[in-house]
Amino acid sequence: MTSAITVLVTGAAGQIGYALLNGICKGDMFGLDVPLNLHLLDIPPLMNSLQGIVMELEDCAYPLLKKVEATTDVAVAFNQIDFAIMVGAMPRRQGMERKDLLAANVKIFRDQGKALDQYAKKTVKVLVVGNPANTNCLIMRHYAPSIPSNNFSALTRLDHNRLKAQIGLKLNVATDKVTQCCIWGNHSGTQFPDIAHGHVTLSDGKQVSVREAVKDDDYLNNDMIKTVQSRGAAVIAARQLSSAMSAAKAITDHMRDWVKGTNDWVSMAVVSNGAYNVPEGLIYSFPVTVKEGQWEIVNGLSISDFAEAKMQITTKELLEEKEIALQFCST
């Protein structure tokens, strides 16, 4: 058995954190032979709930789980961690303007970014889940300059999974038969779910393009995109709660692939290097592949005028968020 790793989950008392922890401790995320220590961070009013979660973790008797540290102190939470899963963030409340949401999250991710920089291992890999995830990730990276830029990412795997699921449902095939699809841009309503390069393996074993299989460009260019973009809101309308099970699954997928590698394109929001005319430094979702713990943007894809227009919309939103966030960083 390998040496134990230390994993931080923030917002651990929330519903996503609760849904996530079982998979981590079972070995779904890092491997069935990787022991781990858990650091769980949340705000003081939720400490009793967090202690209840610790009791449940103990009662599960996971063979891989060696130690659990529940805390409200960032110095304790970030100490010598190998992985940070940043679920906790200020949620958008009724009547709250986007700039108010960004202002609240700048404070949270400024403080946590500084703690990451000061206390975590310099090899730490960071996944930001709390929304607005892309820009919260940008803020955290801004305040943790000693951590390599490529060690930061934000979650768009949930959108990626939703896209593959919609195509699978449309064609009545399993989602693993749908490949080379991706999400561009922001984890928001402006994201661009893209099937232009996607393929599907049909029941007869034949592999064809998604467009050839679906045979409905109007659906692919309109309803499919809108369904993926608004899926989170649809879940809230149905459950009266935001996505938790699917979010936890997407977090697990993201981290597992980042650690173990990929055999297909996946979507990760990562630091732009200028590829596809996306401004450098933005945290932007790209199609990527991963090998030996390092992601690489899939380069050289042809981008249609339709796709370019969609990508520009989500780029504009991210630039606006960045400008607002950095204004608060300087105050």
Short mmCIF file of C-alpha atoms in Angstrom, two decimals:
data_model
loop_
_atom_site.label_atom_id
_atom_site.label_comp_id
_atom_site.label_asym_id
_atom_site.label_seq_id
_atom_site.Cartn_x
_atom_site.Cartn_y
_atom_site.Cartn_z
CA MET A 1 0.00 0.00 0.00
CA THR A 2 1.22 3.51 -0.86
CA SER A 3 1.79 6.36 1.58
CA ALA A 4 -1.24 8.22 2.89
CA ILE A 5 -2.33 11.38 1.11
CA THR A 6 -4.05 14.32 2.77
CA VAL A 7 -7.24 15.63 1.17
CA LEU A 8 -9.03 18.85 2.12
CA VAL A 9 -12.75 19.33 1.49
CA THR A 10 -14.14 22.79 2.23
CA GLY A 11 -17.83 23.35 2.76
CA ALA A 12 -17.76 19.79 4.03
CA ALA A 13 -21.00 20.07 6.03
CA GLY A 14 -23.02 20.97 2.94
CA GLN A 15 -24.99 18.58 0.78
CA ILE A 16 -22.29 18.24 -1.91
CA GLY A 17 -19.64 17.58 0.72
CA TYR A 18 -21.85 14.97 2.35
CA ALA A 19 -22.46 13.26 -1.01
CA LEU A 20 -18.76 13.42 -1.90
CA LEU A 21 -17.06 11.96 1.16
CA ASN A 22 -18.19 8.35 0.74
CA GLY A 23 -16.61 8.08 -2.71
CA ILE A 24 -13.35 9.61 -1.52
CA CYS A 25 -13.07 7.24 1.42
CA LYS A 26 -14.01 4.15 -0.61
CA GLY A 27 -11.14 4.80 -3.03
CA ASP A 28 -13.22 5.88 -6.03
CA MET A 29 -11.23 9.10 -6.41
CA PHE A 30 -7.59 8.27 -5.69
CA GLY A 31 -7.48 4.49 -5.87
CA LEU A 32 -8.35 1.39 -3.88
CA ASP A 33 -4.80 1.10 -2.55
CA VAL A 34 -4.29 4.74 -1.46
CA PRO A 35 -4.82 5.47 2.27
CA LEU A 36 -5.83 9.00 3.15
CA ASN A 37 -6.26 11.62 5.82
CA LEU A 38 -9.26 13.93 5.54
CA HIS A 39 -9.29 17.60 6.50
CA LEU A 40 -12.85 18.98 6.65
CA LEU A 41 -13.33 22.75 6.77
CA ASP A 42 -16.53 24.69 7.34
CA ILE A 43 -17.82 27.78 9.12
CA PRO A 44 -18.36 27.85 12.92
CA PRO A 45 -22.20 27.68 12.81
CA LEU A 46 -21.94 24.32 11.01
CA MET A 47 -19.40 22.74 13.35
CA ASN A 48 -21.98 20.55 15.11
CA SER A 49 -23.15 19.21 11.75
CA LEU A 50 -19.54 18.61 10.75
CA GLN A 51 -18.92 16.62 13.93
CA GLY A 52 -21.92 14.48 13.04
CA ILE A 53 -20.36 13.77 9.65
CA VAL A 54 -17.12 12.78 11.38
CA MET A 55 -19.09 10.30 13.49
CA GLU A 56 -20.64 8.82 10.36
CA LEU A 57 -17.23 8.52 8.71
CA GLU A 58 -15.97 6.67 11.77
CA ASP A 59 -19.02 4.40 11.71
CA CYS A 60 -18.40 3.53 8.05
CA ALA A 61 -15.10 1.90 9.10
CA TYR A 62 -13.37 2.65 5.81
CA PRO A 63 -10.10 0.68 5.58
CA LEU A 64 -8.44 3.51 3.63
CA LEU A 65 -9.39 6.34 6.00
CA LYS A 66 -6.63 6.87 8.56
CA LYS A 67 -7.52 10.20 10.18
CA VAL A 68 -10.20 12.91 10.04
CA GLU A 69 -9.61 16.51 11.11
CA ALA A 70 -12.73 18.71 11.29
CA THR A 71 -11.95 22.40 11.76
CA THR A 72 -12.92 26.00 11.19
CA ASP A 73 -9.26 27.10 11.14
CA VAL A 74 -7.68 27.50 7.69
CA ALA A 75 -4.18 27.01 9.13
CA VAL A 76 -5.19 23.54 10.30
CA ALA A 77 -7.27 22.75 7.22
CA PHE A 78 -4.58 23.58 4.64
CA ASN A 79 -1.62 22.18 6.55
CA GLN A 80 0.50 19.92 4.30
CA ILE A 81 -2.42 18.92 2.07
CA ASP A 82 -1.94 17.08 -1.23
CA PHE A 83 -5.36 17.86 -2.70
CA ALA A 84 -7.86 20.66 -2.08
CA ILE A 85 -11.49 20.32 -3.12
CA MET A 86 -13.00 23.75 -2.65
CA VAL A 87 -16.73 23.18 -2.36
CA GLY A 88 -17.54 25.94 0.11
CA ALA A 89 -18.48 29.36 -1.29
CA MET A 90 -20.99 32.14 -0.74
CA PRO A 91 -24.21 31.12 -2.54
CA ARG A 92 -26.13 33.64 -4.60
CA ARG A 93 -29.11 34.87 -2.63
CA GLN A 94 -32.33 36.35 -3.94
CA GLY A 95 -31.80 39.92 -5.06
CA MET A 96 -28.01 39.64 -4.97
CA GLU A 97 -26.20 41.26 -7.88
CA ARG A 98 -23.32 39.41 -9.50
CA LYS A 99 -20.82 41.99 -8.23
CA ASP A 100 -22.07 41.42 -4.67
CA LEU A 101 -21.60 37.67 -5.06
CA LEU A 102 -18.10 38.19 -6.43
CA ALA A 103 -17.24 40.59 -3.60
CA ALA A 104 -18.25 38.03 -0.97
CA ASN A 105 -16.32 35.26 -2.67
CA VAL A 106 -13.19 37.38 -3.15
CA LYS A 107 -12.93 37.57 0.63
CA ILE A 108 -13.41 33.81 1.05
CA PHE A 109 -11.01 32.77 -1.69
CA ARG A 110 -8.47 35.48 -0.84
CA ASP A 111 -8.17 34.13 2.70
CA GLN A 112 -8.14 30.51 1.55
CA GLY A 113 -5.68 31.28 -1.25
CA LYS A 114 -3.30 32.83 1.25
CA ALA A 115 -3.67 29.80 3.51
CA LEU A 116 -3.02 27.49 0.58
CA ASP A 117 0.11 29.44 -0.27
CA GLN A 118 1.36 29.40 3.32
CA TYR A 119 0.48 25.93 4.60
CA ALA A 120 -0.13 23.47 1.73
CA LYS A 121 2.45 21.39 -0.06
CA LYS A 122 3.74 23.17 -3.16
CA THR A 123 2.63 20.18 -5.22
CA VAL A 124 -0.99 20.51 -4.09
CA LYS A 125 -3.68 20.09 -6.75
CA VAL A 126 -6.69 22.39 -6.33
CA LEU A 127 -10.22 21.92 -7.66
CA VAL A 128 -12.65 24.81 -7.15
CA VAL A 129 -16.31 23.79 -7.13
CA GLY A 130 -18.05 26.65 -5.29
CA ASN A 131 -19.62 29.12 -7.71
CA PRO A 132 -18.74 31.23 -9.58
CA ALA A 133 -16.17 28.45 -9.84
CA ASN A 134 -13.99 29.77 -12.67
CA THR A 135 -13.51 33.18 -11.12
CA ASN A 136 -13.21 31.85 -7.56
CA CYS A 137 -10.39 29.69 -8.90
CA LEU A 138 -8.79 32.74 -10.51
CA ILE A 139 -8.94 34.59 -7.18
CA MET A 140 -7.44 31.68 -5.28
CA ARG A 141 -4.62 31.35 -7.78
CA HIS A 142 -3.98 35.11 -7.51
CA TYR A 143 -3.38 34.77 -3.75
CA ALA A 144 -1.30 31.58 -3.94
CA PRO A 145 1.58 32.58 -6.23
CA SER A 146 3.93 29.88 -4.95
CA ILE A 147 1.66 27.11 -6.26
CA PRO A 148 2.13 26.29 -9.98
CA SER A 149 -0.65 27.67 -12.18
CA ASN A 150 -1.29 24.27 -13.74
CA ASN A 151 -2.21 22.93 -10.30
CA PHE A 152 -5.45 24.96 -10.27
CA SER A 153 -8.69 23.94 -11.93
CA ALA A 154 -12.42 24.60 -11.68
CA LEU A 155 -15.22 22.10 -12.16
CA THR A 156 -16.92 21.83 -15.54
CA ARG A 157 -16.99 18.02 -15.48
CA LEU A 158 -20.62 18.13 -14.33
CA ASP A 159 -21.51 20.03 -17.50
CA HIS A 160 -19.40 17.59 -19.52
CA ASN A 161 -21.22 14.63 -18.00
CA ARG A 162 -24.57 16.29 -18.65
CA LEU A 163 -23.65 16.78 -22.30
CA LYS A 164 -22.65 13.14 -22.77
CA ALA A 165 -25.80 12.02 -20.97
CA GLN A 166 -28.06 14.07 -23.26
CA ILE A 167 -26.45 12.59 -26.37
CA GLY A 168 -26.65 9.11 -24.89
CA LEU A 169 -30.32 9.54 -24.08
CA LYS A 170 -31.05 10.92 -27.54
CA LEU A 171 -29.40 7.93 -29.23
CA ASN A 172 -30.23 5.28 -26.61
CA VAL A 173 -26.56 4.40 -26.07
CA ALA A 174 -24.41 4.25 -22.94
CA THR A 175 -22.50 7.42 -22.15
CA ASP A 176 -19.13 5.70 -22.54
CA LYS A 177 -20.00 5.26 -26.20
CA VAL A 178 -20.04 9.06 -26.62
CA THR A 179 -16.53 10.51 -26.99
CA GLN A 180 -14.66 13.72 -27.84
CA CYS A 181 -17.35 16.11 -26.65
CA CYS A 182 -16.44 19.09 -24.49
CA ILE A 183 -17.47 22.22 -22.62
CA TRP A 184 -15.92 25.57 -23.48
CA GLY A 185 -15.76 28.57 -21.16
CA ASN A 186 -17.54 29.36 -17.92
CA HIS A 187 -19.48 27.10 -15.58
CA SER A 188 -22.56 29.24 -16.09
CA GLY A 189 -25.43 29.76 -18.49
CA THR A 190 -22.98 31.01 -21.12
CA GLN A 191 -20.98 27.78 -21.31
CA PHE A 192 -20.75 26.20 -24.77
CA PRO A 193 -21.43 22.44 -24.89
CA ASP A 194 -19.72 21.34 -28.11
CA ILE A 195 -20.29 18.12 -30.06
CA ALA A 196 -18.65 19.26 -33.29
CA HIS A 197 -15.78 16.78 -32.91
CA GLY A 198 -17.78 14.17 -31.01
CA HIS A 199 -18.23 10.55 -32.01
CA VAL A 200 -20.58 7.81 -30.92
CA THR A 201 -20.32 4.04 -31.16
CA LEU A 202 -23.73 2.66 -32.17
CA SER A 203 -25.27 -0.66 -31.16
CA ASP A 204 -23.94 -2.30 -34.33
CA GLY A 205 -20.39 -1.31 -33.37
CA LYS A 206 -20.10 1.37 -36.04
CA GLN A 207 -18.49 4.65 -34.96
CA VAL A 208 -19.91 7.81 -36.52
CA SER A 209 -19.92 11.51 -35.72
CA VAL A 210 -22.51 12.73 -33.24
CA ARG A 211 -24.06 14.91 -35.94
CA GLU A 212 -24.37 11.95 -38.30
CA ALA A 213 -25.90 9.81 -35.58
CA VAL A 214 -28.41 12.38 -34.30
CA LYS A 215 -29.37 13.72 -37.75
CA ASP A 216 -30.94 16.84 -36.23
CA ASP A 217 -28.79 19.96 -36.41
CA ASP A 218 -31.58 22.14 -35.05
CA TYR A 219 -31.65 20.07 -31.85
CA LEU A 220 -27.87 20.00 -31.54
CA ASN A 221 -27.49 23.74 -32.14
CA ASN A 222 -30.37 24.84 -29.92
CA ASP A 223 -32.28 22.59 -27.51
CA MET A 224 -29.33 20.40 -26.60
CA ILE A 225 -27.16 23.40 -25.75
CA LYS A 226 -29.93 25.07 -23.74
CA THR A 227 -30.68 21.86 -21.85
CA VAL A 228 -27.07 21.47 -20.71
CA GLN A 229 -26.69 25.17 -19.92
CA SER A 230 -29.82 25.23 -17.75
CA ARG A 231 -29.68 21.74 -16.26
CA GLY A 232 -28.66 22.97 -12.82
CA ALA A 233 -31.67 25.28 -12.67
CA ALA A 234 -33.92 22.43 -13.82
CA VAL A 235 -32.66 20.22 -10.98
CA ILE A 236 -33.32 23.00 -8.45
CA ALA A 237 -36.84 23.49 -9.83
CA ALA A 238 -37.54 19.75 -9.47
CA ARG A 239 -35.80 19.04 -6.13
CA GLN A 240 -35.92 22.46 -4.48
CA LEU A 241 -32.24 21.78 -3.88
CA SER A 242 -29.18 22.13 -6.07
CA SER A 243 -27.37 19.18 -7.65
CA ALA A 244 -25.45 17.15 -5.08
CA MET A 245 -25.19 13.52 -6.18
CA SER A 246 -24.26 14.45 -9.76
CA ALA A 247 -21.89 17.17 -8.55
CA ALA A 248 -20.14 14.71 -6.23
CA LYS A 249 -19.82 12.21 -9.08
CA ALA A 250 -18.35 14.90 -11.35
CA ILE A 251 -15.83 15.96 -8.69
CA THR A 252 -14.78 12.34 -8.30
CA ASP A 253 -14.44 11.94 -12.08
CA HIS A 254 -12.39 15.14 -12.36
CA MET A 255 -9.94 14.28 -9.59
CA ARG A 256 -9.61 10.61 -10.57
CA ASP A 257 -8.75 11.53 -14.14
CA TRP A 258 -6.34 14.25 -13.00
CA VAL A 259 -4.51 11.68 -10.89
CA LYS A 260 -4.90 8.52 -12.97
CA GLY A 261 -5.04 9.91 -16.53
CA THR A 262 -7.61 9.83 -19.33
CA ASN A 263 -8.40 7.78 -22.40
CA ASP A 264 -10.81 10.34 -23.87
CA TRP A 265 -11.19 14.10 -23.85
CA VAL A 266 -12.54 15.53 -20.62
CA SER A 267 -13.52 19.09 -19.78
CA MET A 268 -11.56 21.02 -17.16
CA ALA A 269 -11.52 24.73 -16.45
CA VAL A 270 -7.81 25.53 -16.35
CA VAL A 271 -5.50 28.49 -16.82
CA SER A 272 -5.59 29.62 -20.45
CA ASN A 273 -2.28 29.76 -22.29
CA GLY A 274 -3.84 31.70 -25.17
CA ALA A 275 -5.11 28.63 -27.04
CA TYR A 276 -8.17 29.20 -29.26
CA ASN A 277 -7.77 32.97 -28.76
CA VAL A 278 -8.84 32.72 -25.12
CA PRO A 279 -7.02 35.48 -23.19
CA GLU A 280 -4.10 34.20 -21.18
CA GLY A 281 -4.73 33.81 -17.47
CA LEU A 282 -8.48 33.22 -17.64
CA ILE A 283 -9.75 30.08 -15.93
CA TYR A 284 -11.56 28.64 -18.94
CA SER A 285 -13.00 25.22 -19.70
CA PHE A 286 -11.21 23.40 -22.50
CA PRO A 287 -11.13 19.87 -23.82
CA VAL A 288 -8.08 18.29 -22.21
CA THR A 289 -6.27 15.00 -21.89
CA VAL A 290 -4.32 14.00 -18.80
CA LYS A 291 -1.18 11.90 -18.48
CA GLU A 292 0.91 11.31 -15.34
CA GLY A 293 -0.96 13.98 -13.41
CA GLN A 294 -0.52 16.72 -16.01
CA TRP A 295 -3.36 18.05 -18.15
CA GLU A 296 -2.88 19.24 -21.71
CA ILE A 297 -5.33 21.24 -23.81
CA VAL A 298 -6.42 19.44 -26.97
CA ASN A 299 -4.89 21.65 -29.66
CA GLY A 300 -5.51 22.12 -33.35
CA LEU A 301 -9.28 21.70 -33.41
CA SER A 302 -11.19 23.45 -36.17
CA ILE A 303 -13.61 26.01 -34.75
CA SER A 304 -16.68 26.95 -36.80
CA ASP A 305 -18.12 30.46 -36.91
CA PHE A 306 -21.04 29.15 -34.83
CA ALA A 307 -18.69 27.80 -32.17
CA GLU A 308 -16.50 30.89 -32.22
CA ALA A 309 -19.51 33.11 -31.52
CA LYS A 310 -20.55 30.92 -28.58
CA MET A 311 -17.01 30.90 -27.20
CA GLN A 312 -16.77 34.68 -27.43
CA ILE A 313 -19.95 35.06 -25.36
CA THR A 314 -18.61 32.99 -22.49
CA THR A 315 -15.15 34.62 -22.77
CA LYS A 316 -16.77 38.04 -22.43
CA GLU A 317 -18.57 36.97 -19.27
CA LEU A 318 -15.37 35.60 -17.73
CA LEU A 319 -13.46 38.79 -18.56
CA GLU A 320 -16.20 40.84 -16.88
CA GLU A 321 -16.09 38.61 -13.79
CA LYS A 322 -12.30 38.85 -13.69
CA GLU A 323 -12.39 42.65 -13.88
CA ILE A 324 -14.90 42.91 -11.03
CA ALA A 325 -13.06 40.35 -8.90
CA LEU A 326 -9.66 42.01 -9.32
CA GLN A 327 -11.16 45.36 -8.38
CA PHE A 328 -12.19 43.83 -5.05
CA CYS A 329 -8.77 42.21 -4.71
CA SER A 330 -7.15 45.63 -4.79
CA THR A 331 -9.42 47.14 -2.13
#
